[in-house]
Amino acid sequence: MNTMPHVMNTAGRLPIALSHGRGCRVWDTNGREYLDALAGIAVNTLGHAHPRLTEALQDQVGKLIHSCNYYQVPLQEELAARLVDISGLTNAFFCNSGLEANEAALKIARKFGHDKGIASPEIIVFDKSFHGRSIATLSATGNSKVQKGFGPLLAGFVRAPLNDLDFIEQTARNNPNVVAVFLETIQGEGGINPARHTFLRDVRDLCNKNNWLLMLDEVQCGIGRTGKWFAHQWADIQPDVMPLAKGLGSGVPIGAVVCGPRAAHVFQPGDHGTTFGGNPLAMRAGVETLAIVETEQLLVNATRVGRLLKGGLMRELSQVEGVVEIRGEGLMLGIELDRPCTELLNRALEAGLLISVTANKVIRLLPPLIFTETDAEETLHILSPLVREFLSRKMN
Ligand SMILES: Cc1ncc(COP(=O)(O)O)c(C=O)c1O
């Protein structure tokens, strides 16, 4: 039953409403408890109602929520300095969401091209990618379902298969209008599909040789999710442009584009802007989130608990007929099945577990970075029999 008749119907919603949470637990409006292995789609980095974050946000709300970018915002500088520190890049721009961060990245790429005399700049993007739902970001996205009904799409994108270096090399030889390569370090919505480390390193080299920007969308896989601050750090490379959002504010809406020296000064005053972006409340959420991730050693935790969880999934499910692959890094894991499995969402809910299914056939786990070994064991204990039962029932 639709209990929200006045809200535009844009999401297939499950039949519960969450009322509050604590740590990795949430409760619905009927008082039922769930283990949260989704974190609001990789957003609630610190789980729910983290005492230090709560106190900081309450303090900030009592001081200043919004001031606007006519003025200096010292908390922007504080968060930018911290992002520069952990990324090795040089400057940040702040906005409010993932699509806005990607929109800014696309504008930077185009202006970078214009600045070097390319009148119709083109950007290489990838099959199965997801970059957002504005016209520009859905045009960059490699999923026709997201684009259907919203044409004409924006021109200026060259579409490539993920991990296919030959294709990118060929494009480099044949297309002088290319100015950037834009990809998710690990595709999230597309089904937890990692860009190979060798591919990332080779693309980095190609970008250097051709004077292209390497733009890594870390909206979903960034901010400690894979056990490093940023997923590309596993490949030992640096992007020129890195859009961030989701986990950066631990639940408070925020977006950021962090740039290295080749991209950081493309935007000049008046080229880009936002009313809400960089507001003191969101900035405080970002500063506190990064500080808490550091003091609570949540990168180490994401690696350790992620390995435990992935190991357990491999042990319990990899041999089961119908399980195609278990993949991902840290606390960004996917279990691909050989058939559509969205009905598992409801089944998991009934069993007290919040998960996601993406790309139709991939069960996705994105728990808070505070997830414990016990939480991982409980997830395995609930999920493994559900998947086994689902696959056996459907095959008979
Ligand atoms: C990799 C990636 N980029 C961009 C977006 C869009 O972010 P938002 O929903 O905040 O606009 C998402 C959202 O799922 C994402 O996963």
Tab-separated table of N, CA, C and O in Angstrom, residues 98-143:
chain	number	residue	atom	x	y	z
A	98	GLY	N	26.195	13.788	-4.947
A	98	GLY	CA	27.081	13.120	-5.888
A	98	GLY	C	26.935	13.646	-7.301
A	98	GLY	O	27.915	13.883	-7.996
A	99	LEU	N	25.675	13.816	-7.727
A	99	LEU	CA	25.508	14.285	-9.108
A	99	LEU	C	26.069	15.689	-9.279
A	99	LEU	O	26.624	16.017	-10.332
A	100	GLU	N	25.950	16.505	-8.251
A	100	GLU	CA	26.510	17.864	-8.359
A	100	GLU	C	28.029	17.826	-8.439
A	100	GLU	O	28.646	18.629	-9.158
A	101	ALA	N	28.637	16.907	-7.678
A	101	ALA	CA	30.099	16.789	-7.727
A	101	ALA	C	30.514	16.347	-9.131
A	101	ALA	O	31.475	16.869	-9.712
A	102	ASN	N	29.757	15.400	-9.708
A	102	ASN	CA	30.091	14.928	-11.055
A	102	ASN	C	29.807	15.992	-12.115
A	102	ASN	O	30.542	16.122	-13.096
A	103	GLU	N	28.753	16.741	-11.924
A	103	GLU	CA	28.428	17.837	-12.844
A	103	GLU	C	29.608	18.831	-12.876
A	103	GLU	O	30.030	19.278	-13.941
A	104	ALA	N	30.119	19.141	-11.696
A	104	ALA	CA	31.271	20.062	-11.619
A	104	ALA	C	32.480	19.451	-12.327
A	104	ALA	O	33.204	20.150	-13.057
A	105	ALA	N	32.681	18.150	-12.130
A	105	ALA	CA	33.821	17.481	-12.775
A	105	ALA	C	33.689	17.567	-14.298
A	105	ALA	O	34.669	17.840	-15.004
A	106	LEU	N	32.476	17.348	-14.813
A	106	LEU	CA	32.260	17.408	-16.267
A	106	LEU	C	32.510	18.822	-16.787
A	106	LEU	O	33.092	19.009	-17.865
A	107	LYS	N	32.090	19.814	-16.005
A	107	LYS	CA	32.348	21.197	-16.427
A	107	LYS	C	33.846	21.492	-16.431
A	107	LYS	O	34.355	22.161	-17.334
A	108	ILE	N	34.545	20.980	-15.422
A	108	ILE	CA	36.011	21.187	-15.370
A	108	ILE	C	36.649	20.574	-16.618
A	108	ILE	O	37.495	21.202	-17.278
A	109	ALA	N	36.215	19.343	-16.979
A	109	ALA	CA	36.813	18.667	-18.147
A	109	ALA	C	36.565	19.483	-19.411
A	109	ALA	O	37.472	19.680	-20.234
A	110	ARG	N	35.338	19.958	-19.585
A	110	ARG	CA	35.029	20.729	-20.797
A	110	ARG	C	35.844	22.021	-20.842
A	110	ARG	O	36.394	22.389	-21.880
A	111	LYS	N	35.926	22.710	-19.714
A	111	LYS	CA	36.659	23.989	-19.712
A	111	LYS	C	38.156	23.750	-19.908
A	111	LYS	O	38.829	24.520	-20.623
A	112	PHE	N	38.646	22.657	-19.325
A	112	PHE	CA	40.050	22.258	-19.535
A	112	PHE	C	40.314	22.106	-21.036
A	112	PHE	O	41.337	22.564	-21.555
A	113	GLY	N	39.346	21.477	-21.733
A	113	GLY	CA	39.468	21.311	-23.189
A	113	GLY	C	39.429	22.642	-23.914
A	113	GLY	O	40.284	22.928	-24.761
A	114	HIS	N	38.458	23.478	-23.566
A	114	HIS	CA	38.358	24.798	-24.224
A	114	HIS	C	39.631	25.613	-23.998
A	114	HIS	O	40.120	26.265	-24.913
A	115	ASP	N	40.158	25.533	-22.768
A	115	ASP	CA	41.372	26.308	-22.452
A	115	ASP	C	42.548	25.888	-23.324
A	115	ASP	O	43.482	26.659	-23.536
A	116	LYS	N	42.520	24.611	-23.795
A	116	LYS	CA	43.630	24.238	-24.686
A	116	LYS	C	43.199	24.221	-26.158
A	116	LYS	O	43.819	23.558	-26.984
A	117	GLY	N	42.115	24.914	-26.460
A	117	GLY	CA	41.743	25.166	-27.848
A	117	GLY	C	40.876	24.097	-28.498
A	117	GLY	O	40.741	24.067	-29.719
A	118	ILE	N	40.276	23.215	-27.705
A	118	ILE	CA	39.392	22.191	-28.275
A	118	ILE	C	37.945	22.687	-28.166
A	118	ILE	O	37.417	22.852	-27.061
A	119	ALA	N	37.320	22.936	-29.317
A	119	ALA	CA	35.988	23.572	-29.312
A	119	ALA	C	34.883	22.592	-28.900
A	119	ALA	O	33.876	23.003	-28.318
A	120	SER	N	35.032	21.300	-29.216
A	120	SER	CA	34.005	20.304	-28.859
A	120	SER	C	34.630	19.175	-28.054
A	120	SER	O	34.822	18.065	-28.560
A	121	PRO	N	34.944	19.444	-26.794
A	121	PRO	CA	35.642	18.435	-26.000
A	121	PRO	C	34.802	17.184	-25.762
A	121	PRO	O	33.575	17.279	-25.608
A	122	GLU	N	35.455	16.024	-25.738
A	122	GLU	CA	34.763	14.756	-25.483
A	122	GLU	C	35.398	14.047	-24.291
A	122	GLU	O	36.600	14.200	-24.042
A	123	ILE	N	34.559	13.290	-23.593
A	123	ILE	CA	35.003	12.629	-22.355
A	123	ILE	C	34.731	11.134	-22.494
A	123	ILE	O	33.616	10.736	-22.886
A	124	ILE	N	35.727	10.310	-22.196
A	124	ILE	CA	35.526	8.855	-22.259
A	124	ILE	C	34.803	8.407	-20.985
A	124	ILE	O	35.245	8.720	-19.869
A	125	VAL	N	33.685	7.702	-21.154
A	125	VAL	CA	32.894	7.173	-20.032
A	125	VAL	C	32.680	5.671	-20.265
A	125	VAL	O	32.976	5.170	-21.352
A	126	PHE	N	32.126	4.973	-19.277
A	126	PHE	CA	32.168	3.511	-19.323
A	126	PHE	C	30.800	2.835	-19.210
A	126	PHE	O	29.891	3.337	-18.539
A	127	ASP	N	30.697	1.681	-19.881
A	127	ASP	CA	29.489	0.854	-19.791
A	127	ASP	C	29.246	0.473	-18.331
A	127	ASP	O	30.198	0.205	-17.596
A	128	LYS	N	27.986	0.423	-17.950
A	128	LYS	CA	27.535	0.024	-16.604
A	128	LYS	C	27.863	1.045	-15.514
A	128	LYS	O	27.728	0.762	-14.330
A	129	SER	N	28.368	2.216	-15.925
A	129	SER	CA	28.673	3.221	-14.899
A	129	SER	C	27.395	3.911	-14.436
A	129	SER	O	26.365	3.853	-15.109
A	130	PHE	N	27.491	4.550	-13.270
A	130	PHE	CA	26.408	5.416	-12.802
A	130	PHE	C	27.020	6.682	-12.210
A	130	PHE	O	27.855	6.611	-11.312
A	131	HIS	N	26.573	7.832	-12.735
A	131	HIS	CA	27.149	9.088	-12.246
A	131	HIS	C	26.095	10.070	-11.744
A	131	HIS	O	26.438	11.188	-11.358
A	132	GLY	N	24.795	9.697	-11.799
A	132	GLY	CA	23.774	10.607	-11.284
A	132	GLY	C	22.634	10.772	-12.255
A	132	GLY	O	22.627	10.180	-13.337
A	133	ARG	N	21.663	11.607	-11.880
A	133	ARG	CA	20.421	11.696	-12.644
A	133	ARG	C	20.098	13.094	-13.160
A	133	ARG	O	18.962	13.374	-13.525
A	134	SER	N	21.073	13.982	-13.166
A	134	SER	CA	20.874	15.238	-13.907
A	134	SER	C	21.069	14.917	-15.387
A	134	SER	O	21.564	13.833	-15.725
A	135	ILE	N	20.737	15.834	-16.269
A	135	ILE	CA	20.860	15.524	-17.702
A	135	ILE	C	22.312	15.220	-18.079
A	135	ILE	O	22.584	14.259	-18.798
A	136	ALA	N	23.251	15.997	-17.551
A	136	ALA	CA	24.659	15.733	-17.909
A	136	ALA	C	25.133	14.410	-17.318
A	136	ALA	O	25.773	13.612	-17.994
A	137	THR	N	24.803	14.172	-16.044
A	137	THR	CA	25.352	12.965	-15.403
A	137	THR	C	24.632	11.698	-15.881
A	137	THR	O	25.243	10.640	-15.953
A	138	LEU	N	23.358	11.801	-16.243
A	138	LEU	CA	22.710	10.603	-16.788
A	138	LEU	C	23.189	10.346	-18.218
A	138	LEU	O	23.233	9.199	-18.677
A	139	SER	N	23.595	11.407	-18.900
A	139	SER	CA	24.187	11.216	-20.230
A	139	SER	C	25.537	10.510	-20.119
A	139	SER	O	25.889	9.683	-20.963
A	140	ALA	N	26.286	10.819	-19.068
A	140	ALA	CA	27.596	10.169	-18.865
A	140	ALA	C	27.434	8.728	-18.388
A	140	ALA	O	28.333	7.908	-18.562
A	141	THR	N	26.300	8.447	-17.772
A	141	THR	CA	26.038	7.123	-17.194
A	141	THR	C	25.932	6.056	-18.285
A	141	THR	O	25.395	6.306	-19.362
A	142	GLY	N	26.429	4.835	-17.974
A	142	GLY	CA	26.386	3.754	-18.963
A	142	GLY	C	25.260	2.783	-18.712
A	142	GLY	O	25.492	1.571	-18.614
A	143	ASN	N	24.041	3.316	-18.574
A	143	ASN	CA	22.896	2.448	-18.287
A	143	ASN	C	21.666	3.037	-18.975
A	143	ASN	O	21.165	4.086	-18.578
